[in-house]
Amino acid sequence: MLNIVLFGPPGSGKGTQAKFLEEKYQTPQISTGDLFRYNLKNETELGALVKSYMDKGHLVPDEVTTNMLIDHLDNNPNTNGYIFDGYPRTTAQAEALDKILAEKYDNEVSITLALVVDDEILVERLLDRGKTSGRADDIDEKIIRDRITEYYEKTAIVAEHYKKQGKWIEIDGVGSIDEITEKLNTAIREVL
Ligand code: ADP
């Protein structure tokens, strides 16, 4: 299996790059943000539970997020592997992912690719995306900045988890989409 964790702050390009990698390696993208938005849109019980967190740009509690991920994996088995986009976002989630991959597939994260982008570029990109995405959390600059703050307070530390495992690679996330895809592919080739 090839299990890629795509890491980086909101607006760093994880979703865009996940689409290319999904196609190339036949490893489905799993975006916890997309799964939550699907639940919001369809007004499910889970959607009602997570709405207040998402509206504020805060992280959804770990247990809720991890249970949703487990359900999704159970419904979408794939032996080639997965691209995790937006999960894990806390150390508890990183530990949960290790356990899930070990127990379900006798496997592990192959590589963590962290996209590095300066904060002010992130804000610009997200405001720009908000003009067309219709995502409420991309329209309000305060919510955007709160998401970036959540990233530094709770998510950035996850780097330590993967550094300890020797699975942490930083990639400059500023440049053309193609250039960045190429850099990701170069890093992935090393673990194939
Ligand atoms: P972005 O990376 O642009 O902030 P996402 O689509 O990944 O957007 O996530 C949108 C929102 O969904 C987050 O602000 C958060 O509220 C929630 N969310 C997504 N993934 C997670 C996660 N792994 N843990 C907790 N909350 C999450």
GROMACS .gro file of C-alpha atoms and ligand atoms in nm:
model
  219
    1MET     CA    1   0.000   0.000   0.000
    2LEU     CA    2   0.100   0.359  -0.057
    3ASN     CA    3  -0.045   0.572   0.222
    4ILE     CA    4   0.034   0.938   0.173
    5VAL     CA    5  -0.044   1.204   0.430
    6LEU     CA    6  -0.073   1.544   0.266
    7PHE     CA    7  -0.003   1.800   0.533
    8GLY     CA    8  -0.008   2.177   0.551
    9PRO     CA    9  -0.211   2.477   0.662
   10PRO     CA   10  -0.546   2.571   0.509
   11GLY     CA   11  -0.492   2.699   0.157
   12SER     CA   12  -0.155   2.528   0.111
   13GLY     CA   13  -0.287   2.327  -0.185
   14LYS     CA   14  -0.347   1.984  -0.032
   15GLY     CA   15  -0.678   1.930  -0.211
   16THR     CA   16  -0.546   2.040  -0.550
   17GLN     CA   17  -0.242   1.814  -0.529
   18ALA     CA   18  -0.442   1.522  -0.386
   19LYS     CA   19  -0.643   1.510  -0.710
   20PHE     CA   20  -0.328   1.459  -0.922
   21LEU     CA   21  -0.179   1.200  -0.688
   22GLU     CA   22  -0.508   1.010  -0.669
   23GLU     CA   23  -0.509   0.973  -1.046
   24LYS     CA   24  -0.143   0.880  -1.077
   25TYR     CA   25  -0.119   0.622  -0.798
   26GLN     CA   26  -0.480   0.498  -0.796
   27THR     CA   27  -0.499   0.582  -0.428
   28PRO     CA   28  -0.825   0.757  -0.337
   29GLN     CA   29  -0.812   1.096  -0.168
   30ILE     CA   30  -0.979   1.110   0.169
   31SER     CA   31  -1.055   1.467   0.272
   32THR     CA   32  -1.212   1.492   0.616
   33GLY     CA   33  -1.312   1.852   0.530
   34ASP     CA   34  -1.503   1.726   0.222
   35LEU     CA   35  -1.667   1.451   0.428
   36PHE     CA   36  -1.781   1.704   0.687
   37ARG     CA   37  -1.913   1.938   0.415
   38TYR     CA   38  -2.106   1.648   0.261
   39ASN     CA   39  -2.271   1.589   0.598
   40LEU     CA   40  -2.351   1.958   0.640
   41LYS     CA   41  -2.503   1.979   0.294
   42ASN     CA   42  -2.717   1.671   0.349
   43GLU     CA   43  -2.815   1.787   0.697
   44THR     CA   44  -2.717   1.461   0.863
   45GLU     CA   45  -2.690   1.413   1.237
   46LEU     CA   46  -2.312   1.434   1.206
   47GLY     CA   47  -2.350   1.757   1.007
   48ALA     CA   48  -2.554   1.913   1.287
   49LEU     CA   49  -2.292   1.805   1.539
   50VAL     CA   50  -1.994   1.959   1.355
   51LYS     CA   51  -2.152   2.277   1.218
   52SER     CA   52  -2.067   2.508   1.506
   53TYR     CA   53  -1.699   2.404   1.499
   54MET     CA   54  -1.667   2.447   1.125
   55ASP     CA   55  -1.848   2.781   1.120
   56LYS     CA   56  -1.594   2.918   1.365
   57GLY     CA   57  -1.294   2.766   1.188
   58HIS     CA   58  -1.222   2.540   1.485
   59LEU     CA   59  -1.122   2.176   1.470
   60VAL     CA   60  -1.395   1.919   1.517
   61PRO     CA   61  -1.324   1.695   1.821
   62ASP     CA   62  -1.086   1.407   1.752
   63GLU     CA   63  -1.323   1.126   1.835
   64VAL     CA   64  -1.595   1.252   1.601
   65THR     CA   65  -1.344   1.301   1.319
   66THR     CA   66  -1.172   0.967   1.365
   67ASN     CA   67  -1.500   0.774   1.382
   68MET     CA   68  -1.608   0.935   1.056
   69LEU     CA   69  -1.276   0.838   0.897
   70ILE     CA   70  -1.309   0.477   1.011
   71ASP     CA   71  -1.662   0.455   0.866
   72HIS     CA   72  -1.539   0.597   0.539
   73LEU     CA   73  -1.250   0.349   0.514
   74ASP     CA   74  -1.485   0.061   0.590
   75ASN     CA   75  -1.713   0.172   0.308
   76ASN     CA   76  -1.428   0.236   0.061
   77PRO     CA   77  -1.175  -0.045   0.091
   78ASN     CA   78  -0.872   0.000  -0.134
   79THR     CA   79  -0.560  -0.209  -0.118
   80ASN     CA   80  -0.350   0.034  -0.324
   81GLY     CA   81  -0.357   0.284  -0.039
   82TYR     CA   82  -0.496   0.629   0.030
   83ILE     CA   83  -0.415   0.997   0.023
   84PHE     CA   84  -0.509   1.154   0.353
   85ASP     CA   85  -0.590   1.521   0.300
   86GLY     CA   86  -0.663   1.719   0.615
   87TYR     CA   87  -0.623   1.423   0.850
   88PRO     CA   88  -0.443   1.390   1.090
   89ARG     CA   89  -0.466   1.741   1.234
   90THR     CA   90  -0.370   1.661   1.594
   91THR     CA   91  -0.122   1.423   1.754
   92ALA     CA   92  -0.412   1.211   1.883
   93GLN     CA   93  -0.535   1.177   1.524
   94ALA     CA   94  -0.186   1.083   1.403
   95GLU     CA   95  -0.172   0.810   1.668
   96ALA     CA   96  -0.521   0.695   1.572
   97LEU     CA   97  -0.423   0.674   1.204
   98ASP     CA   98  -0.120   0.457   1.285
   99LYS     CA   99  -0.345   0.224   1.481
  100ILE     CA  100  -0.617   0.212   1.214
  101LEU     CA  101  -0.373   0.130   0.932
  102ALA     CA  102  -0.201  -0.135   1.144
  103GLU     CA  103  -0.521  -0.304   1.258
  104LYS     CA  104  -0.717  -0.287   0.934
  105TYR     CA  105  -0.444  -0.342   0.678
  106ASP     CA  106  -0.134  -0.448   0.871
  107ASN     CA  107   0.017  -0.136   0.716
  108GLU     CA  108   0.139   0.216   0.793
  109VAL     CA  109   0.180   0.571   0.665
  110SER     CA  110   0.436   0.560   0.382
  111ILE     CA  111   0.525   0.929   0.371
  112THR     CA  112   0.406   1.267   0.499
  113LEU     CA  113   0.439   1.549   0.250
  114ALA     CA  114   0.409   1.889   0.413
  115LEU     CA  115   0.333   2.185   0.189
  116VAL     CA  116   0.498   2.502   0.318
  117VAL     CA  117   0.336   2.837   0.233
  118ASP     CA  118   0.368   3.177   0.398
  119ASP     CA  119   0.063   3.288   0.605
  120GLU     CA  120  -0.014   3.602   0.408
  121ILE     CA  121  -0.017   3.403   0.083
  122LEU     CA  122  -0.256   3.156   0.249
  123VAL     CA  123  -0.498   3.435   0.343
  124GLU     CA  124  -0.487   3.576  -0.010
  125ARG     CA  125  -0.544   3.232  -0.166
  126LEU     CA  126  -0.834   3.148   0.064
  127LEU     CA  127  -1.009   3.482   0.009
  128ASP     CA  128  -0.967   3.426  -0.361
  129ARG     CA  129  -1.103   3.069  -0.338
  130GLY     CA  130  -1.402   3.202  -0.139
  131LYS     CA  131  -1.513   3.405  -0.440
  132THR     CA  132  -1.593   3.087  -0.632
  133SER     CA  133  -1.601   2.796  -0.384
  134GLY     CA  134  -1.910   2.911  -0.198
  135ARG     CA  135  -1.740   2.793   0.122
  136ALA     CA  136  -1.856   3.014   0.409
  137ASP     CA  137  -1.526   2.962   0.590
  138ASP     CA  138  -1.334   3.104   0.291
  139ILE     CA  139  -1.525   3.432   0.272
  140ASP     CA  140  -1.463   3.585   0.613
  141GLU     CA  141  -1.103   3.690   0.680
  142LYS     CA  142  -1.148   3.646   1.056
  143ILE     CA  143  -1.251   3.279   1.012
  144ILE     CA  144  -0.960   3.225   0.773
  145ARG     CA  145  -0.714   3.366   1.029
  146ASP     CA  146  -0.874   3.156   1.305
  147ARG     CA  147  -0.820   2.842   1.095
  148ILE     CA  148  -0.455   2.934   1.046
  149THR     CA  149  -0.423   2.994   1.423
  150GLU     CA  150  -0.578   2.650   1.491
  151TYR     CA  151  -0.320   2.507   1.254
  152TYR     CA  152  -0.029   2.655   1.451
  153GLU     CA  153  -0.179   2.575   1.792
  154LYS     CA  154  -0.290   2.217   1.733
  155THR     CA  155  -0.173   2.084   1.399
  156ALA     CA  156   0.184   2.201   1.335
  157ILE     CA  157   0.306   1.986   1.629
  158VAL     CA  158   0.203   1.671   1.438
  159ALA     CA  159   0.530   1.719   1.246
  160GLU     CA  160   0.713   1.578   1.550
  161HIS     CA  161   0.517   1.253   1.528
  162TYR     CA  162   0.626   1.192   1.170
  163LYS     CA  163   0.979   1.326   1.214
  164LYS     CA  164   1.033   1.065   1.484
  165GLN     CA  165   0.924   0.801   1.235
  166GLY     CA  166   1.149   0.944   0.962
  167LYS     CA  167   0.845   1.012   0.742
  168TRP     CA  168   0.841   1.391   0.726
  169ILE     CA  169   0.923   1.575   0.404
  170GLU     CA  170   0.869   1.947   0.351
  171ILE     CA  171   0.787   2.075   0.005
  172ASP     CA  172   0.780   2.441  -0.098
  173GLY     CA  173   0.413   2.500  -0.176
  174VAL     CA  174   0.465   2.823  -0.368
  175GLY     CA  175   0.504   2.790  -0.744
  176SER     CA  176   0.302   2.652  -1.032
  177ILE     CA  177   0.071   2.357  -0.964
  178ASP     CA  178   0.277   2.142  -1.203
  179GLU     CA  179   0.606   2.228  -1.034
  180ILE     CA  180   0.467   2.130  -0.698
  181THR     CA  181   0.317   1.805  -0.831
  182GLU     CA  182   0.659   1.719  -0.972
  183LYS     CA  183   0.829   1.782  -0.637
  184LEU     CA  184   0.572   1.561  -0.463
  185ASN     CA  185   0.625   1.285  -0.719
  186THR     CA  186   1.001   1.301  -0.671
  187ALA     CA  187   0.956   1.252  -0.297
  188ILE     CA  188   0.704   0.969  -0.345
  189ARG     CA  189   0.936   0.783  -0.587
  190GLU     CA  190   1.180   0.743  -0.296
  191VAL     CA  191   0.932   0.534  -0.099
  192LEU     CA  192   0.783   0.327  -0.383
  193ADP     P1  193  -0.890   2.379   0.503
  193ADP     O1  194  -0.772   2.288   0.499
  193ADP     O2  195  -0.904   2.467   0.385
  193ADP     O3  196  -0.908   2.454   0.633
  193ADP     P2  197  -1.071   2.148   0.518
  193ADP     O4  198  -1.169   2.131   0.410
  193ADP     O5  199  -0.961   2.050   0.531
  193ADP     O6  200  -1.020   2.295   0.497
  193ADP     O7  201  -1.146   2.155   0.661
  193ADP     C1  202  -1.255   2.240   0.684
  193ADP     C2  203  -1.298   2.231   0.830
  193ADP     O8  204  -1.337   2.097   0.862
  193ADP     C3  205  -1.189   2.264   0.933
  193ADP     O9  206  -1.181   2.403   0.957
  193ADP     C4  207  -1.241   2.185   1.055
  193ADP    O10  208  -1.348   2.254   1.119
  193ADP     C5  209  -1.298   2.060   0.993
  193ADP     N1  210  -1.197   1.950   0.983
  193ADP     C6  211  -1.149   1.895   0.868
  193ADP     N2  212  -1.061   1.797   0.895
  193ADP     C7  213  -1.051   1.790   1.030
  193ADP     C8  214  -0.975   1.710   1.120
  193ADP     N3  215  -0.889   1.616   1.075
  193ADP     N4  216  -0.991   1.729   1.253
  193ADP     C9  217  -1.075   1.821   1.300
  193ADP     N5  218  -1.149   1.902   1.222
  193ADP    C10  219  -1.138   1.887   1.088
   0.00000   0.00000   0.00000
